[in-house]
mmCIF file of C-alpha atoms (C1' of nucleotides) in Angstrom:
data_model
loop_
_atom_site.group_PDB
_atom_site.id
_atom_site.type_symbol
_atom_site.label_atom_id
_atom_site.label_comp_id
_atom_site.label_asym_id
_atom_site.label_seq_id
_atom_site.Cartn_x
_atom_site.Cartn_y
_atom_site.Cartn_z
ATOM 1 C CA UNK A 20 2.299 3.719 3.962
ATOM 2 C CA UNK A 21 3.358 2.768 0.551
ATOM 3 C CA UNK A 22 0.924 3.827 -2.106
ATOM 4 C CA UNK A 23 2.096 4.924 -5.537
ATOM 5 C CA UNK A 24 3.804 8.159 -4.406
ATOM 6 C CA UNK A 25 5.820 6.424 -1.698
ATOM 7 C CA UNK A 26 6.867 3.635 -4.049
ATOM 8 C CA UNK A 27 7.799 6.122 -6.777
ATOM 9 C CA UNK A 28 9.755 8.281 -4.315
ATOM 10 C CA UNK A 29 11.615 5.122 -3.355
ATOM 11 C CA UNK A 30 12.246 4.217 -7.000
ATOM 12 C CA UNK A 31 13.601 7.651 -7.866
ATOM 13 C CA UNK A 32 15.824 7.614 -4.813
ATOM 14 C CA UNK A 33 17.179 4.143 -5.214
ATOM 15 C CA UNK A 34 17.762 3.970 -8.962
ATOM 16 C CA UNK A 35 20.780 6.294 -9.258
ATOM 17 C CA UNK A 36 22.345 4.733 -6.171
ATOM 18 C CA UNK A 37 22.280 1.088 -7.257
ATOM 19 C CA UNK A 38 22.204 0.860 -11.059
ATOM 20 C CA UNK A 39 25.507 -0.482 -12.347
ATOM 21 C CA UNK A 40 26.404 -2.240 -9.093
ATOM 22 C CA UNK A 41 26.817 -5.991 -8.839
ATOM 23 C CA UNK A 42 25.206 -8.189 -6.186
ATOM 24 C CA UNK A 43 27.975 -9.678 -4.037
ATOM 25 C CA UNK A 44 25.804 -11.443 -1.447
ATOM 26 C CA UNK A 45 22.240 -11.663 -0.156
ATOM 27 C CA UNK A 46 21.139 -11.714 3.487
ATOM 28 C CA UNK A 47 17.686 -12.975 4.395
ATOM 29 C CA UNK A 48 15.941 -12.139 7.692
ATOM 30 C CA UNK A 49 12.560 -13.465 8.773
ATOM 31 C CA UNK A 50 10.242 -14.711 6.029
ATOM 32 C CA UNK A 51 8.350 -12.107 4.070
ATOM 33 C CA UNK A 52 5.026 -12.612 2.326
ATOM 34 C CA UNK A 53 6.422 -15.026 -0.269
ATOM 35 C CA UNK A 54 9.698 -16.903 -0.609
ATOM 36 C CA UNK A 55 12.336 -15.392 -2.862
ATOM 37 C CA UNK A 56 11.662 -18.114 -5.499
ATOM 38 C CA UNK A 57 15.344 -18.824 -6.037
ATOM 39 C CA UNK A 58 18.389 -19.745 -3.989
ATOM 40 C CA UNK A 59 20.063 -16.511 -2.817
ATOM 41 C CA UNK A 60 23.367 -17.652 -4.312
ATOM 42 C CA UNK A 61 21.778 -17.445 -7.765
ATOM 43 C CA UNK A 62 21.708 -13.661 -7.398
ATOM 44 C CA UNK A 63 25.390 -13.158 -6.708
ATOM 45 C CA UNK A 64 27.304 -11.760 -9.648
ATOM 46 C CA UNK A 65 24.169 -10.290 -11.230
ATOM 47 C CA UNK A 66 24.400 -6.615 -12.155
ATOM 48 C CA UNK A 67 21.549 -4.162 -11.570
ATOM 49 C CA UNK A 68 20.578 -2.514 -14.855
ATOM 50 C CA UNK A 69 17.448 -0.457 -14.064
ATOM 51 C CA UNK A 70 14.717 0.145 -11.503
ATOM 52 C CA UNK A 71 11.136 0.442 -12.757
ATOM 53 C CA UNK A 72 7.764 0.601 -11.044
ATOM 54 C CA UNK A 73 4.448 -1.039 -11.914
ATOM 55 C CA UNK A 74 1.541 -0.174 -9.608
ATOM 56 C CA UNK A 75 3.013 -0.515 -6.101
ATOM 57 C CA UNK A 76 5.736 -2.948 -7.154
ATOM 58 C CA UNK A 77 9.352 -2.036 -7.777
ATOM 59 C CA UNK A 78 11.086 -3.949 -10.557
ATOM 60 C CA UNK A 79 14.819 -4.199 -9.967
ATOM 61 C CA UNK A 80 16.113 -5.372 -13.340
ATOM 62 C CA UNK A 81 19.229 -7.530 -13.347
ATOM 63 C CA UNK A 82 21.357 -8.547 -16.304
ATOM 64 C CA UNK A 83 19.540 -11.859 -15.898
ATOM 65 C CA UNK A 84 15.943 -11.656 -14.654
ATOM 66 C CA UNK A 85 14.652 -9.212 -12.078
ATOM 67 C CA UNK A 86 13.673 -8.758 -8.461
ATOM 68 C CA UNK A 87 10.127 -7.683 -7.769
ATOM 69 C CA UNK A 88 9.887 -5.746 -4.505
ATOM 70 C CA UNK A 89 6.670 -4.848 -2.653
ATOM 71 C CA UNK A 90 6.692 -2.677 0.472
ATOM 72 C CA UNK A 91 3.444 -4.073 1.895
ATOM 73 C CA UNK A 92 1.980 -1.886 4.638
ATOM 74 C CA UNK A 93 5.075 -1.024 6.604
ATOM 75 C CA UNK A 94 8.059 -1.520 4.331
ATOM 76 C CA UNK A 95 10.772 0.879 3.276
ATOM 77 C CA UNK A 96 13.928 0.470 1.221
ATOM 78 C CA UNK A 97 17.105 2.203 2.176
ATOM 79 C CA UNK A 98 20.587 2.307 0.719
ATOM 80 C CA UNK A 99 23.484 2.406 3.160
ATOM 81 C CA UNK A 100 27.060 3.013 2.049
ATOM 82 C CA UNK A 101 28.109 2.091 5.563
ATOM 83 C CA UNK A 102 25.360 -0.196 6.827
ATOM 84 C CA UNK A 103 24.696 -0.602 10.541
ATOM 85 C CA UNK A 104 24.077 -4.129 11.832
ATOM 86 C CA UNK A 105 20.661 -5.334 10.671
ATOM 87 C CA UNK A 106 17.838 -4.759 13.151
ATOM 88 C CA UNK A 107 15.039 -7.183 14.023
ATOM 89 C CA UNK A 108 12.850 -5.749 11.247
ATOM 90 C CA UNK A 109 15.477 -5.749 8.504
ATOM 91 C CA UNK A 110 14.489 -8.782 6.471
ATOM 92 C CA UNK A 111 16.351 -8.514 3.179
ATOM 93 C CA UNK A 112 19.775 -7.148 2.235
ATOM 94 C CA UNK A 113 21.430 -6.936 -1.145
ATOM 95 C CA UNK A 114 25.148 -6.494 -0.532
ATOM 96 C CA UNK A 115 26.434 -4.462 -3.477
ATOM 97 C CA UNK A 116 29.826 -3.142 -4.535
ATOM 98 C CA UNK A 117 29.508 0.144 -2.635
ATOM 99 C CA UNK A 118 26.910 -0.468 0.047
ATOM 100 C CA UNK A 119 23.781 -2.333 1.050
ATOM 101 C CA UNK A 120 20.205 -2.072 -0.217
ATOM 102 C CA UNK A 121 18.048 -3.011 2.780
ATOM 103 C CA UNK A 122 14.329 -3.740 3.162
ATOM 104 C CA UNK A 123 12.972 -2.729 6.564
ATOM 105 C CA UNK A 124 9.453 -4.096 7.160
ATOM 106 C CA UNK A 125 8.064 -4.573 10.686
ATOM 107 C CA UNK A 126 4.784 -6.181 9.616
ATOM 108 C CA UNK A 127 6.340 -8.358 6.888
ATOM 109 C CA UNK A 128 3.482 -7.895 4.414
ATOM 110 C CA UNK A 129 6.148 -6.956 1.899
ATOM 111 C CA UNK A 130 7.929 -9.292 -0.470
ATOM 112 C CA UNK A 131 10.969 -9.774 -2.684
ATOM 113 C CA UNK A 132 10.440 -12.239 -5.517
ATOM 114 C CA UNK A 133 12.910 -13.256 -8.190
ATOM 115 C CA UNK A 134 11.545 -13.580 -11.711
ATOM 116 C CA UNK A 135 12.990 -14.934 -14.935
ATOM 117 C CA UNK A 136 11.054 -12.442 -16.981
ATOM 118 C CA UNK A 137 7.761 -10.605 -17.071
ATOM 119 C CA UNK A 138 6.311 -13.692 -18.743
ATOM 120 C CA UNK A 139 7.055 -15.879 -15.699
ATOM 121 C CA UNK A 140 4.009 -17.327 -13.911
ATOM 122 C CA UNK A 141 4.724 -15.253 -10.810
ATOM 123 C CA UNK A 142 4.888 -12.091 -12.874
ATOM 124 C CA UNK A 143 1.522 -12.857 -14.419
ATOM 125 C CA UNK A 144 0.088 -13.630 -11.001
ATOM 126 C CA UNK A 145 1.384 -10.469 -9.356
ATOM 127 C CA UNK A 146 1.305 -7.963 -12.201
ATOM 128 C CA UNK A 147 -1.427 -9.298 -14.480
ATOM 129 C CA UNK A 148 -4.966 -8.060 -14.902
ATOM 130 C CA UNK A 149 -4.516 -4.642 -13.414
ATOM 131 C CA UNK A 150 -5.609 -1.204 -14.492
ATOM 132 C CA UNK A 151 -3.586 1.584 -16.065
ATOM 133 C CA UNK A 152 -0.875 3.739 -14.523
ATOM 134 C CA UNK A 153 -2.493 6.940 -13.210
ATOM 135 C CA UNK A 154 0.351 9.234 -14.261
ATOM 136 C CA UNK A 155 0.688 7.794 -17.758
ATOM 137 C CA UNK A 156 -0.999 8.831 -20.987
ATOM 138 C CA UNK A 157 -3.028 5.609 -20.812
ATOM 139 C CA UNK A 158 -5.069 7.063 -17.980
ATOM 140 C CA UNK A 159 -7.630 9.126 -19.851
ATOM 141 C CA UNK A 160 -11.003 10.421 -18.651
ATOM 142 C CA UNK A 161 -12.611 7.942 -21.054
ATOM 143 C CA UNK A 162 -10.795 4.990 -19.453
ATOM 144 C CA UNK A 163 -11.954 6.087 -16.013
ATOM 145 C CA UNK A 164 -15.527 6.703 -17.112
ATOM 146 C CA UNK A 165 -15.734 3.310 -18.787
ATOM 147 C CA UNK A 166 -14.320 1.628 -15.685
ATOM 148 C CA UNK A 167 -16.857 3.351 -13.480
ATOM 149 C CA UNK A 168 -19.742 2.389 -15.756
ATOM 150 C CA UNK A 169 -18.795 -1.298 -15.592
ATOM 151 C CA UNK A 170 -19.000 -1.604 -11.814
ATOM 152 C CA UNK A 171 -21.843 -1.671 -9.346
ATOM 153 C CA UNK A 172 -19.654 -1.361 -6.216
ATOM 154 C CA UNK A 173 -18.887 1.866 -4.433
ATOM 155 C CA UNK A 174 -16.526 4.182 -6.242
ATOM 156 C CA UNK A 175 -14.077 4.009 -3.335
ATOM 157 C CA UNK A 176 -13.837 0.232 -3.359
ATOM 158 C CA UNK A 177 -13.540 0.146 -7.137
ATOM 159 C CA UNK A 178 -10.619 2.586 -7.107
ATOM 160 C CA UNK A 179 -8.929 0.701 -4.252
ATOM 161 C CA UNK A 180 -9.208 -2.565 -6.178
ATOM 162 C CA UNK A 181 -6.803 -1.327 -8.851
ATOM 163 C CA UNK A 182 -8.815 -2.893 -11.645
ATOM 164 C CA UNK A 183 -9.307 0.433 -13.416
ATOM 165 C CA UNK A 184 -6.329 2.500 -12.293
ATOM 166 C CA UNK A 185 -3.497 1.330 -10.033
ATOM 167 C CA UNK A 186 -1.490 2.831 -7.209
ATOM 168 C CA UNK A 187 -4.266 4.673 -5.390
ATOM 169 C CA UNK A 188 -4.522 3.362 -1.819
ATOM 170 C CA UNK A 189 -6.588 4.336 1.182
ATOM 171 C CA UNK A 190 -5.092 7.786 1.775
ATOM 172 C CA UNK A 191 -5.112 9.034 -1.790
ATOM 173 C CA UNK A 192 -8.483 7.583 -2.722
ATOM 174 C CA UNK A 193 -10.048 9.486 0.182
ATOM 175 C CA UNK A 194 -8.242 12.654 -0.829
ATOM 176 C CA UNK A 195 -9.081 12.344 -4.532
ATOM 177 C CA UNK A 196 -12.777 11.760 -3.840
ATOM 178 C CA UNK A 197 -12.807 14.826 -1.606
ATOM 179 C CA UNK A 198 -11.156 16.948 -4.292
ATOM 180 C CA UNK A 199 -13.700 15.714 -6.825
ATOM 181 C CA UNK A 200 -16.658 16.293 -4.489
ATOM 182 C CA UNK A 201 -17.812 12.675 -4.721
ATOM 183 C CA UNK A 202 -19.271 10.644 -1.842
ATOM 184 C CA UNK A 203 -17.040 7.545 -1.417
ATOM 185 C CA UNK A 204 -20.062 5.277 -0.920
ATOM 186 C CA UNK A 205 -21.573 6.325 -4.253
ATOM 187 C CA UNK A 206 -22.119 3.469 -6.677
ATOM 188 C CA UNK A 207 -19.471 3.685 -9.395
ATOM 189 C CA UNK A 208 -21.929 3.286 -12.269
ATOM 190 C CA UNK A 209 -24.003 6.203 -11.039
ATOM 191 C CA UNK A 210 -21.240 8.757 -11.472
ATOM 192 C CA UNK A 211 -21.773 11.025 -14.454
ATOM 193 C CA UNK A 212 -19.260 12.190 -17.037
ATOM 194 C CA UNK A 213 -18.725 15.593 -15.436
ATOM 195 C CA UNK A 214 -17.902 14.118 -12.022
ATOM 196 C CA UNK A 215 -15.741 11.437 -13.643
ATOM 197 C CA UNK A 216 -13.744 14.168 -15.341
ATOM 198 C CA UNK A 217 -13.200 15.908 -11.998
ATOM 199 C CA UNK A 218 -12.194 12.595 -10.443
ATOM 200 C CA UNK A 219 -9.685 11.941 -13.212
ATOM 201 C CA UNK A 220 -7.981 15.289 -12.550
ATOM 202 C CA UNK A 221 -8.186 14.825 -8.787
ATOM 203 C CA UNK A 222 -6.416 11.449 -8.902
ATOM 204 C CA UNK A 223 -3.564 12.874 -10.955
ATOM 205 C CA UNK A 224 -3.392 16.031 -8.821
ATOM 206 C CA UNK A 225 -3.268 14.315 -5.467
ATOM 207 C CA UNK A 226 -0.621 11.820 -6.580
ATOM 208 C CA UNK A 227 1.469 14.598 -8.103
ATOM 209 C CA UNK A 228 1.249 16.697 -4.942
ATOM 210 C CA UNK A 229 2.169 13.706 -2.803
ATOM 211 C CA UNK A 230 5.193 13.011 -5.009
ATOM 212 C CA UNK A 231 6.374 16.586 -4.572
ATOM 213 C CA UNK A 232 5.943 16.199 -0.802
ATOM 214 C CA UNK A 233 8.048 13.042 -0.788
ATOM 215 C CA UNK A 234 5.017 10.864 0.009
ATOM 216 C CA UNK A 235 3.236 10.385 3.333
ATOM 217 C CA UNK A 236 5.055 9.204 6.447
ATOM 218 C CA UNK A 237 2.325 8.081 8.837
ATOM 219 C CA UNK A 238 4.581 6.010 11.036
ATOM 220 C CA UNK A 239 8.007 5.390 9.720
ATOM 221 C CA UNK A 240 8.050 5.572 5.941
ATOM 222 C CA UNK A 241 11.288 7.050 4.723
ATOM 223 C CA UNK A 242 12.945 7.540 1.383
ATOM 224 C CA UNK A 243 16.152 5.829 0.390
ATOM 225 C CA UNK A 244 18.195 8.430 2.270
ATOM 226 C CA UNK A 245 16.067 8.127 5.419
ATOM 227 C CA UNK A 246 14.175 11.390 4.867
ATOM 228 C CA UNK A 247 10.463 11.318 5.760
ATOM 229 C CA UNK A 248 7.710 12.514 3.429
ATOM 230 C CA UNK A 249 5.319 15.193 4.638
ATOM 231 C CA UNK A 250 2.116 14.843 2.597
ATOM 232 C CA UNK A 251 0.291 13.607 5.712
ATOM 233 C CA UNK A 252 0.301 17.176 7.025
ATOM 234 C CA UNK A 253 -1.672 18.375 3.994
ATOM 235 C CA UNK A 254 -4.515 15.855 3.910
ATOM 236 C CA UNK A 255 -7.992 17.333 3.609
ATOM 237 C CA UNK A 256 -9.870 14.341 5.020
ATOM 238 C CA UNK A 257 -7.676 11.274 5.663
ATOM 239 C CA UNK A 258 -7.076 10.802 9.382
ATOM 240 C CA UNK A 259 -9.162 13.890 10.241
ATOM 241 C CA UNK A 260 -12.330 12.305 11.671
ATOM 242 C CA UNK A 261 -14.258 14.921 13.668
ATOM 243 C CA UNK A 262 -11.959 17.759 12.651
ATOM 244 C CA UNK A 263 -13.510 20.646 10.710
ATOM 245 C CA UNK A 264 -13.577 20.389 6.920
ATOM 246 C CA UNK A 265 -11.036 22.858 5.569
ATOM 247 C CA UNK A 266 -13.629 24.107 3.067
ATOM 248 C CA UNK A 267 -16.940 24.270 4.936
ATOM 249 C CA UNK A 268 -16.147 23.548 8.589
ATOM 250 C CA UNK A 269 -18.404 20.481 8.840
ATOM 251 C CA UNK A 270 -16.799 17.764 11.005
ATOM 252 C CA UNK A 271 -15.154 15.107 8.815
ATOM 253 C CA UNK A 272 -17.034 11.796 8.836
ATOM 254 C CA UNK A 273 -15.523 8.320 8.985
ATOM 255 C CA UNK A 274 -17.230 5.099 7.874
ATOM 256 C CA UNK A 275 -16.029 1.537 7.260
ATOM 257 C CA UNK A 276 -15.910 0.213 3.699
ATOM 258 C CA UNK A 277 -14.511 -3.275 3.122
ATOM 259 C CA UNK A 278 -12.992 -3.234 6.609
ATOM 260 C CA UNK A 279 -11.130 -0.006 5.966
ATOM 261 C CA UNK A 280 -11.737 3.503 7.181
ATOM 262 C CA UNK A 281 -13.149 6.002 4.708
ATOM 263 C CA UNK A 282 -12.925 9.691 5.533
ATOM 264 C CA UNK A 283 -15.120 12.277 3.812
ATOM 265 C CA UNK A 284 -17.021 15.525 4.245
ATOM 266 C CA UNK A 285 -20.748 14.857 4.157
ATOM 267 C CA UNK A 286 -21.347 18.427 3.060
ATOM 268 C CA UNK A 287 -18.743 18.824 0.275
ATOM 269 C CA UNK A 288 -19.057 15.275 -1.117
ATOM 270 C CA UNK A 289 -22.417 14.164 -2.513
ATOM 271 C "C1'" DC B 28 -16.647 -13.546 -12.683
ATOM 272 C "C1'" DG B 29 -18.068 -9.888 -9.258
ATOM 273 C "C1'" DG B 30 -18.200 -8.987 -4.706
ATOM 274 C "C1'" DC B 31 -17.358 -9.893 0.163
ATOM 275 C "C1'" DC B 32 -14.495 -11.407 3.998
ATOM 276 C "C1'" DG B 33 -10.719 -13.386 6.554
ATOM 277 C "C1'" DA B 34 -5.917 -13.866 6.800
ATOM 278 C "C1'" DC B 35 -1.180 -12.494 7.090
ATOM 279 C "C1'" DC B 36 2.136 -9.666 11.219
ATOM 280 C "C1'" DT B 37 3.788 -6.229 14.500
ATOM 281 C "C1'" DG B 38 3.367 -1.933 17.006
ATOM 282 C "C1'" DC B 39 1.029 1.755 18.954
ATOM 283 C "C1'" DG B 40 -2.471 4.711 21.000
ATOM 284 C "C1'" DG B 41 -6.674 5.122 23.560
ATOM 285 C "C1'" DG B 42 -9.709 3.743 27.088
ATOM 286 C "C1'" DC B 43 -10.558 1.640 31.350
ATOM 287 C "C1'" DT C 29 0.937 2.790 35.728
ATOM 288 C "C1'" DG C 30 -0.537 -1.204 33.097
ATOM 289 C "C1'" DC C 31 -3.340 -4.151 30.270
ATOM 290 C "C1'" DC C 32 -6.413 -5.125 26.453
ATOM 291 C "C1'" DC C 33 -8.615 -3.937 22.352
ATOM 292 C "C1'" DG C 34 -8.882 -1.993 17.954
ATOM 293 C "C1'" DC C 35 -6.720 -0.173 14.269
ATOM 294 C "C1'" DA C 36 -2.917 0.788 10.676
ATOM 295 C "C1'" DG C 37 -0.327 2.726 4.174
ATOM 296 C "C1'" DG C 38 -1.965 -3.869 0.921
ATOM 297 C "C1'" DT C 39 -3.716 -7.623 -1.462
ATOM 298 C "C1'" DC C 40 -4.219 -12.557 -1.909
ATOM 299 C "C1'" DG C 41 -7.133 -16.580 -1.704
ATOM 300 C "C1'" DG C 42 -11.359 -18.791 -0.651
ATOM 301 C "C1'" DC C 43 -16.142 -18.553 -0.562
ATOM 302 C "C1'" DC C 44 -20.920 -17.520 -2.393
#
DNA sequence: CGGCCGACCTGCGGGC
DNA sequence: TGCCCGCAGGTCGGCC
């Protein structure tokens, strides 16, 4: 579930609830994707100073170091002022002054990693070498066009890779390519400037709309307060194989690209 | 290095 | 009704 909009919805929800609180204890459940990279006791007494986001990672800044949180495929963060007992899929708790910040992640593709600083080897490994933030001023049509021109893979796979622009996952890449009228299988370096310009706007539009909708809740994604997002009800192509295109009525096609489903309209996207 | 593929893990829905 | 298979929002690491 968690692409950029879901992670950003989580960040906006969680930040005002936890900044200023001090970590009193840490509870670990089953192992996540990577070990925490420190003994849990090292976190106690640290105060949370800010919550940022880079790509699909949340950066929980502490007065010393930071926690890097990834939601994987099935993760969600929730703040409880009166926490229930942890369930079988609750794998990480930060016990704070006035409640508990809890990571719920059935598939355990998510991770919480402690870092000294953004210069730490793990930070470079996880955050290095990526593209620009799609909702920042760094993401210009020229940056996108140049990125497209440098790659011979399909435009869909290039966007999913995050090497040009980050945060766009399988749902939003399908939606953005539909909005831009571009066939997902099209080779990136064969997309012209006019289409690239449309794609640039489409990426920003679809992410913005998803943010307003509180993200997509395909299974169980929820914001920090437990509220589900509803963007999934507005998708034009994602998850609509065989259903009529909302523009032209042609049944939506689905193909596999890099072992993932790609949805598109063979009439509207060329 | 670019590109492709398997791996990680659990749950759920569809088909038989 | 019940079982088995395929698929699911991500991305790392190994291979060519």
